[in-house]
mmCIF file of C-alpha atoms and ligand atoms in Angstrom:
data_model
loop_
_atom_site.group_PDB
_atom_site.id
_atom_site.type_symbol
_atom_site.label_atom_id
_atom_site.label_comp_id
_atom_site.label_asym_id
_atom_site.label_seq_id
_atom_site.Cartn_x
_atom_site.Cartn_y
_atom_site.Cartn_z
ATOM 1 C CA MET A 125 70.320 135.653 131.209
ATOM 2 C CA LYS A 126 73.685 135.401 129.304
ATOM 3 C CA LYS A 127 74.817 132.861 131.914
ATOM 4 C CA LEU A 128 71.652 130.775 131.419
ATOM 5 C CA LEU A 129 72.104 130.826 127.710
ATOM 6 C CA SER A 130 75.757 129.630 127.907
ATOM 7 C CA ILE A 131 74.811 126.718 130.347
ATOM 8 C CA PHE A 132 72.109 125.801 127.840
ATOM 9 C CA LEU A 133 74.568 126.005 124.914
ATOM 10 C CA ALA A 134 77.036 123.863 126.817
ATOM 11 C CA ILE A 135 74.360 121.249 127.661
ATOM 12 C CA SER A 136 73.277 121.110 124.073
ATOM 13 C CA ILE A 137 76.796 120.721 122.801
ATOM 14 C CA LEU A 138 77.324 117.925 125.275
ATOM 15 C CA PHE A 139 74.120 116.201 124.197
ATOM 16 C CA SER A 140 75.000 116.379 120.530
ATOM 17 C CA LEU A 141 78.417 115.043 121.297
ATOM 18 C CA THR A 142 77.161 111.984 123.292
ATOM 19 C CA SER A 143 74.527 111.354 120.617
ATOM 20 C CA CYS A 144 77.133 111.392 118.081
ATOM 21 C CA ASN A 145 79.380 109.052 119.992
ATOM 22 C CA THR A 146 76.671 106.393 120.295
ATOM 23 C CA LYS A 147 76.055 106.759 116.506
ATOM 24 C CA ILE A 148 79.686 105.747 115.866
ATOM 25 C CA SER A 149 79.992 102.988 118.334
ATOM 26 C CA LYS A 150 76.723 101.431 117.190
ATOM 27 C CA ARG A 151 76.990 98.630 114.634
ATOM 28 C CA PRO A 152 75.781 100.267 111.336
ATOM 29 C CA ASP A 153 72.620 98.812 109.757
ATOM 30 C CA LYS A 154 74.302 98.664 106.313
ATOM 31 C CA MET A 155 76.509 95.821 105.409
ATOM 32 C CA ILE A 156 80.243 96.675 105.287
ATOM 33 C CA VAL A 157 82.209 95.447 102.344
ATOM 34 C CA TYR A 158 86.069 95.618 101.932
ATOM 35 C CA ALA A 159 87.829 95.792 98.643
ATOM 36 C CA SER A 160 91.547 94.838 98.342
ATOM 37 C CA PHE A 161 92.769 97.905 96.214
ATOM 38 C CA TYR A 162 91.492 100.929 94.465
ATOM 39 C CA PRO A 163 89.869 99.756 91.085
ATOM 40 C CA LEU A 164 87.932 97.053 93.048
ATOM 41 C CA TYR A 165 86.901 99.541 95.594
ATOM 42 C CA ASP A 166 85.615 102.185 92.940
ATOM 43 C CA LEU A 167 83.618 99.396 91.028
ATOM 44 C CA THR A 168 82.211 98.051 94.310
ATOM 45 C CA LYS A 169 81.195 101.542 95.476
ATOM 46 C CA LYS A 170 79.489 102.203 92.167
ATOM 47 C CA ILE A 171 77.416 99.096 92.382
ATOM 48 C CA ALA A 172 76.776 99.230 96.097
ATOM 49 C CA GLY A 173 75.618 102.841 95.902
ATOM 50 C CA ASP A 174 74.123 103.962 99.306
ATOM 51 C CA LYS A 175 73.111 100.393 100.435
ATOM 52 C CA ALA A 176 76.553 99.383 101.711
ATOM 53 C CA VAL A 177 79.527 100.884 103.339
ATOM 54 C CA VAL A 178 82.555 100.207 101.042
ATOM 55 C CA GLN A 179 85.950 100.484 102.402
ATOM 56 C CA ASN A 180 89.412 100.365 100.442
ATOM 57 C CA ILE A 181 91.903 98.115 102.357
ATOM 58 C CA ILE A 182 94.937 100.007 100.873
ATOM 59 C CA PRO A 183 95.226 103.709 101.892
ATOM 60 C CA PRO A 184 95.440 106.474 99.240
ATOM 61 C CA GLY A 185 98.781 107.099 97.604
ATOM 62 C CA VAL A 186 100.119 103.383 98.132
ATOM 63 C CA GLU A 187 100.647 100.907 95.519
ATOM 64 C CA PRO A 188 99.489 97.429 96.192
ATOM 65 C CA HIS A 189 101.893 94.874 95.022
ATOM 66 C CA ASP A 190 103.894 94.207 97.984
ATOM 67 C CA TRP A 191 101.579 95.793 100.594
ATOM 68 C CA GLU A 192 100.967 94.276 104.013
ATOM 69 C CA PRO A 193 97.844 94.781 106.298
ATOM 70 C CA THR A 194 98.280 96.080 109.877
ATOM 71 C CA THR A 195 96.850 94.199 112.872
ATOM 72 C CA ARG A 196 94.340 96.910 113.438
ATOM 73 C CA GLN A 197 93.041 96.670 109.921
ATOM 74 C CA VAL A 198 92.542 92.870 110.139
ATOM 75 C CA ALA A 199 90.597 93.513 113.305
ATOM 76 C CA ASP A 200 88.315 96.020 111.476
ATOM 77 C CA ILE A 201 87.783 93.650 108.529
ATOM 78 C CA GLU A 202 86.401 91.104 111.035
ATOM 79 C CA ARG A 203 83.166 93.131 111.003
ATOM 80 C CA ALA A 204 82.621 93.106 107.263
ATOM 81 C CA SER A 205 80.172 90.955 105.491
ATOM 82 C CA ALA A 206 82.398 90.482 102.392
ATOM 83 C CA VAL A 207 85.782 91.047 101.251
ATOM 84 C CA ILE A 208 86.411 91.579 97.520
ATOM 85 C CA TYR A 209 89.857 90.619 96.153
ATOM 86 C CA LEU A 210 91.423 90.181 92.766
ATOM 87 C CA GLY A 211 93.711 87.113 93.044
ATOM 88 C CA LEU A 212 95.998 86.617 90.021
ATOM 89 C CA GLY A 213 98.949 87.301 92.432
ATOM 90 C CA MET A 214 98.023 90.909 92.692
ATOM 91 C CA ASP A 215 96.873 91.040 96.219
ATOM 92 C CA SER A 216 98.206 87.628 97.847
ATOM 93 C CA TRP A 217 98.535 89.440 101.163
ATOM 94 C CA ILE A 218 94.667 88.903 101.401
ATOM 95 C CA ASN A 219 95.412 85.311 102.419
ATOM 96 C CA LYS A 220 96.834 86.529 105.537
ATOM 97 C CA ILE A 221 93.663 88.386 106.506
ATOM 98 C CA GLU A 222 91.570 85.417 105.400
ATOM 99 C CA THR A 223 93.213 83.013 107.666
ATOM 100 C CA SER A 224 92.847 85.586 110.725
ATOM 101 C CA VAL A 225 89.178 86.577 110.469
ATOM 102 C CA SER A 226 85.977 84.454 110.452
ATOM 103 C CA GLY A 227 83.349 87.134 109.930
ATOM 104 C CA PRO A 228 83.442 88.195 106.180
ATOM 105 C CA LYS A 229 83.061 85.991 103.052
ATOM 106 C CA PHE A 230 86.043 86.287 100.661
ATOM 107 C CA ILE A 231 85.303 86.664 97.003
ATOM 108 C CA ASN A 232 87.950 86.305 94.182
ATOM 109 C CA VAL A 233 86.541 88.391 91.428
ATOM 110 C CA SER A 234 88.936 87.379 88.628
ATOM 111 C CA THR A 235 86.759 84.329 87.916
ATOM 112 C CA GLY A 236 86.056 84.203 84.163
ATOM 113 C CA ILE A 237 88.829 86.720 83.258
ATOM 114 C CA ASN A 238 90.689 86.079 79.979
ATOM 115 C CA ALA A 239 94.084 86.416 81.584
ATOM 116 C CA ILE A 240 97.424 87.002 79.779
ATOM 117 C CA LYS A 241 100.027 84.332 80.753
ATOM 118 C CA VAL A 242 103.556 85.446 81.428
ATOM 119 C CA GLY A 243 105.768 82.434 81.973
ATOM 120 C CA ASN A 244 104.211 80.456 84.995
ATOM 121 C CA ALA A 245 102.387 83.487 86.175
ATOM 122 C CA VAL A 246 99.494 85.759 84.785
ATOM 123 C CA ASN A 247 99.542 89.494 84.400
ATOM 124 C CA PRO A 248 97.261 90.698 87.071
ATOM 125 C CA HIS A 249 96.569 94.192 85.691
ATOM 126 C CA VAL A 250 93.206 93.249 84.166
ATOM 127 C CA TRP A 251 91.189 96.217 85.253
ATOM 128 C CA LEU A 252 93.083 98.361 82.682
ATOM 129 C CA SER A 253 91.055 96.708 79.913
ATOM 130 C CA PRO A 254 87.391 98.084 79.941
ATOM 131 C CA LYS A 255 86.347 94.642 78.394
ATOM 132 C CA GLU A 256 87.844 92.649 81.427
ATOM 133 C CA THR A 257 86.504 95.191 83.917
ATOM 134 C CA GLN A 258 82.988 94.265 82.822
ATOM 135 C CA ILE A 259 83.744 90.784 84.143
ATOM 136 C CA LEU A 260 85.067 92.165 87.347
ATOM 137 C CA ALA A 261 81.797 94.186 87.725
ATOM 138 C CA LYS A 262 79.595 91.266 87.109
ATOM 139 C CA ASN A 263 81.560 89.305 89.811
ATOM 140 C CA ILE A 264 81.265 92.110 92.200
ATOM 141 C CA LYS A 265 77.528 92.407 91.613
ATOM 142 C CA ASP A 266 77.007 88.789 92.204
ATOM 143 C CA ALA A 267 79.063 89.042 95.463
ATOM 144 C CA LEU A 268 76.787 91.989 96.711
ATOM 145 C CA VAL A 269 73.692 90.193 95.643
ATOM 146 C CA ASN A 270 74.738 87.083 97.589
ATOM 147 C CA ALA A 271 75.701 88.869 100.783
ATOM 148 C CA ASP A 272 72.579 91.177 100.820
ATOM 149 C CA ASN A 273 69.780 89.731 98.752
ATOM 150 C CA LYS A 274 67.097 92.245 99.877
ATOM 151 C CA ASN A 275 68.845 94.914 97.858
ATOM 152 C CA ALA A 276 69.439 92.578 94.727
ATOM 153 C CA LYS A 277 67.375 94.815 92.453
ATOM 154 C CA TYR A 278 69.156 97.887 93.392
ATOM 155 C CA TYR A 279 72.714 96.356 92.781
ATOM 156 C CA GLN A 280 71.444 94.836 89.499
ATOM 157 C CA SER A 281 70.381 98.193 88.320
ATOM 158 C CA ASN A 282 73.708 100.145 89.370
ATOM 159 C CA TYR A 283 75.545 97.276 87.775
ATOM 160 C CA GLU A 284 73.761 97.678 84.399
ATOM 161 C CA ASN A 285 74.504 101.455 84.418
ATOM 162 C CA LEU A 286 78.169 100.731 85.227
ATOM 163 C CA VAL A 287 78.270 98.246 82.366
ATOM 164 C CA LYS A 288 76.745 100.850 79.949
ATOM 165 C CA THR A 289 79.512 103.237 80.914
ATOM 166 C CA LEU A 290 82.296 100.567 80.624
ATOM 167 C CA LYS A 291 81.048 99.695 77.077
ATOM 168 C CA GLN A 292 81.115 103.328 76.078
ATOM 169 C CA LEU A 293 84.582 103.606 77.523
ATOM 170 C CA ASP A 294 85.649 100.391 75.614
ATOM 171 C CA ASN A 295 84.124 101.956 72.279
ATOM 172 C CA GLU A 296 86.095 105.174 72.821
ATOM 173 C CA TYR A 297 89.254 103.118 73.220
ATOM 174 C CA THR A 298 88.563 101.076 70.097
ATOM 175 C CA THR A 299 87.716 104.188 67.968
ATOM 176 C CA LYS A 300 90.544 106.399 69.216
ATOM 177 C CA LEU A 301 93.285 103.848 69.154
ATOM 178 C CA LYS A 302 92.322 102.350 65.774
ATOM 179 C CA ASN A 303 94.159 104.465 63.310
ATOM 180 C CA THR A 304 97.051 105.900 65.385
ATOM 181 C CA LYS A 305 100.291 106.757 63.475
ATOM 182 C CA THR A 306 102.387 104.382 65.579
ATOM 183 C CA LYS A 307 101.398 101.418 67.774
ATOM 184 C CA THR A 308 104.519 101.035 70.259
ATOM 185 C CA PHE A 309 104.360 102.780 73.598
ATOM 186 C CA VAL A 310 107.061 102.720 76.375
ATOM 187 C CA VAL A 311 106.104 102.265 80.045
ATOM 188 C CA TYR A 312 107.984 101.399 83.118
ATOM 189 C CA HIS A 313 106.303 98.079 84.413
ATOM 190 C CA SER A 314 104.140 96.003 82.141
ATOM 191 C CA ALA A 315 100.731 97.038 83.550
ATOM 192 C CA PHE A 316 99.160 97.773 80.187
ATOM 193 C CA ASP A 317 99.401 94.394 78.496
ATOM 194 C CA TYR A 318 95.574 94.250 78.474
ATOM 195 C CA ILE A 319 95.341 97.633 76.686
ATOM 196 C CA ALA A 320 97.870 96.518 74.133
ATOM 197 C CA ARG A 321 96.092 93.079 73.513
ATOM 198 C CA ASP A 322 92.608 94.576 73.388
ATOM 199 C CA TYR A 323 93.396 97.587 71.168
ATOM 200 C CA GLY A 324 96.166 96.223 68.868
ATOM 201 C CA LEU A 325 99.116 98.134 70.538
ATOM 202 C CA ASN A 326 102.671 96.991 71.439
ATOM 203 C CA GLN A 327 103.707 97.804 75.004
ATOM 204 C CA VAL A 328 107.464 97.956 75.771
ATOM 205 C CA SER A 329 108.322 97.900 79.471
ATOM 206 C CA ILE A 330 111.452 98.537 81.274
ATOM 207 C CA VAL A 331 110.782 95.949 83.977
ATOM 208 C CA GLY A 332 108.252 93.150 84.306
ATOM 209 C CA MET A 333 104.882 92.838 86.087
ATOM 210 C CA SER A 334 106.054 94.487 89.289
ATOM 211 C CA GLU A 335 107.167 98.067 89.768
ATOM 212 C CA GLU A 336 109.425 96.802 92.599
ATOM 213 C CA ALA A 337 111.772 95.156 90.167
ATOM 214 C CA GLU A 338 115.158 96.839 89.325
ATOM 215 C CA ALA A 339 115.735 98.174 85.695
ATOM 216 C CA SER A 340 118.595 96.437 84.213
ATOM 217 C CA PRO A 341 121.181 98.689 82.322
ATOM 218 C CA ALA A 342 120.972 96.315 79.235
ATOM 219 C CA LYS A 343 117.187 96.739 79.120
ATOM 220 C CA ILE A 344 117.502 100.544 79.446
ATOM 221 C CA ALA A 345 120.032 100.607 76.567
ATOM 222 C CA GLU A 346 117.726 98.436 74.442
ATOM 223 C CA VAL A 347 114.711 100.645 75.024
ATOM 224 C CA ILE A 348 116.881 103.814 74.254
ATOM 225 C CA LYS A 349 117.842 102.200 71.003
ATOM 226 C CA LEU A 350 114.206 101.376 70.136
ATOM 227 C CA ILE A 351 113.066 104.933 70.925
ATOM 228 C CA LYS A 352 115.673 106.335 68.681
ATOM 229 C CA ASP A 353 115.172 103.660 65.841
ATOM 230 C CA GLU A 354 111.178 104.200 65.944
ATOM 231 C CA ASN A 355 111.538 107.748 66.395
ATOM 232 C CA ILE A 356 109.195 107.631 69.559
ATOM 233 C CA LYS A 357 108.332 111.170 70.953
ATOM 234 C CA TYR A 358 106.643 110.291 74.229
ATOM 235 C CA ILE A 359 107.275 107.755 77.088
ATOM 236 C CA PHE A 360 105.049 107.131 79.938
ATOM 237 C CA THR A 361 105.726 107.444 83.660
ATOM 238 C CA GLU A 362 103.385 106.144 86.558
ATOM 239 C CA PRO A 363 101.807 108.886 88.725
ATOM 240 C CA LEU A 364 101.841 106.697 91.857
ATOM 241 C CA THR A 365 105.547 105.759 91.930
ATOM 242 C CA SER A 366 107.370 108.252 89.329
ATOM 243 C CA PRO A 367 110.055 105.664 88.478
ATOM 244 C CA LYS A 368 113.514 107.198 88.118
ATOM 245 C CA PRO A 369 114.671 105.336 84.950
ATOM 246 C CA ILE A 370 111.820 106.914 82.862
ATOM 247 C CA GLN A 371 113.234 110.346 83.608
ATOM 248 C CA SER A 372 116.674 109.460 82.710
ATOM 249 C CA ILE A 373 115.687 107.640 79.442
ATOM 250 C CA ALA A 374 113.642 110.749 78.537
ATOM 251 C CA ASN A 375 116.740 113.040 79.287
ATOM 252 C CA GLU A 376 119.013 110.588 77.249
ATOM 253 C CA THR A 377 116.508 110.469 74.164
ATOM 254 C CA GLY A 378 114.973 113.930 74.247
ATOM 255 C CA THR A 379 111.453 112.237 74.552
ATOM 256 C CA LYS A 380 108.618 113.869 76.574
ATOM 257 C CA VAL A 381 107.223 112.193 79.611
ATOM 258 C CA LEU A 382 103.441 111.706 79.926
ATOM 259 C CA PRO A 383 101.598 109.945 82.846
ATOM 260 C CA LEU A 384 99.887 106.659 82.042
ATOM 261 C CA ASN A 385 98.060 105.626 85.243
ATOM 262 C CA THR A 386 98.114 102.081 86.348
ATOM 263 C CA ILE A 387 95.153 102.911 88.708
ATOM 264 C CA GLU A 388 96.626 100.448 91.254
ATOM 265 C CA GLY A 389 95.841 103.173 93.813
ATOM 266 C CA ILE A 390 94.541 106.576 93.946
ATOM 267 C CA THR A 391 96.521 109.747 95.061
ATOM 268 C CA LYS A 392 95.029 112.026 97.783
ATOM 269 C CA ASP A 393 95.111 114.798 95.033
ATOM 270 C CA GLU A 394 93.213 112.732 92.580
ATOM 271 C CA MET A 395 90.647 111.863 95.374
ATOM 272 C CA LYS A 396 90.183 115.585 96.267
ATOM 273 C CA LYS A 397 89.409 116.351 92.565
ATOM 274 C CA GLY A 398 86.703 113.755 92.582
ATOM 275 C CA TYR A 399 88.426 111.450 90.043
ATOM 276 C CA ASP A 400 87.174 107.732 89.668
ATOM 277 C CA TYR A 401 88.173 104.749 87.694
ATOM 278 C CA ILE A 402 86.349 105.907 84.680
ATOM 279 C CA LYS A 403 88.003 109.514 84.699
ATOM 280 C CA LEU A 404 91.401 107.991 85.137
ATOM 281 C CA MET A 405 90.881 105.663 82.204
ATOM 282 C CA GLN A 406 89.813 108.556 79.996
ATOM 283 C CA GLN A 407 92.935 110.459 80.996
ATOM 284 C CA ASN A 408 94.999 107.407 80.029
ATOM 285 C CA LEU A 409 93.178 107.159 76.568
ATOM 286 C CA ASP A 410 93.912 110.886 76.016
ATOM 287 C CA ASN A 411 97.584 110.517 76.788
ATOM 288 C CA LEU A 412 97.867 107.354 74.689
ATOM 289 C CA GLN A 413 96.226 109.195 71.872
ATOM 290 C CA LYS A 414 98.703 111.958 72.204
ATOM 291 C CA ALA A 415 101.730 109.701 72.423
ATOM 292 C CA LEU A 416 100.843 107.554 69.446
ATOM 293 C CA ASN A 417 99.951 110.332 66.944
HETATM 294 ZN ZN1 LIG B 290 101.419 96.821 88.725
#
């Protein structure tokens, strides 16, 4: 009897394994959408809900500025219906994928953004403004509706909920940053131009638009002087890259270091905690408020 039971068990396990396998190899009935990096991935997931499989091209814990896709990833992306990317020089590696695949439609979601010009380029960090993020959400919603029209109503309704949340977030930023004691905040790379512009703050950055850049000793000296002159108590580090010059400036000036998340990527730890774009933006607001008061 025991032997019979174990044979039965073995067969049923084998059966469930094979049925599982066929499920994986079968083409899914939902459309597949890729997003070029974290904030676009999270917004797309919120609008797509359970009607599409949304994938983030950049793995967790990696920052996207100078990232390159692998051959395997390019092959996977071939199966997708749409690829959502930002443009503005943020994810230019997407061009390499676009020329290698013929399956998906590529959608630049920065159309209509009120971008900040820096010399000949624009600052790409638009998702850090809840105002500009509403435009990203609209473009993503339109892309999903075009790619999968039978679920248009569903995407529209998720999009409307998301915009409500983004408007609330925008209101919180406006209210909490209106009457701060000081308006100047110090960061590593100039990812927070849009927050500064939209909420009347003054961002001072050690390097320019990419965290890959080297901090110059002259710039560091200038920032140290500013911190002393303006009696600044906190400076900001980036959780994804923890740039070293920030810690040495803090040591030199006796300022405390707080995180200000560029939300360019998400860490495994943040993912485990169930954090999303909205939660990370609220944490940023809390830390800004603390530093400026
Ligand atoms: Zn950046």
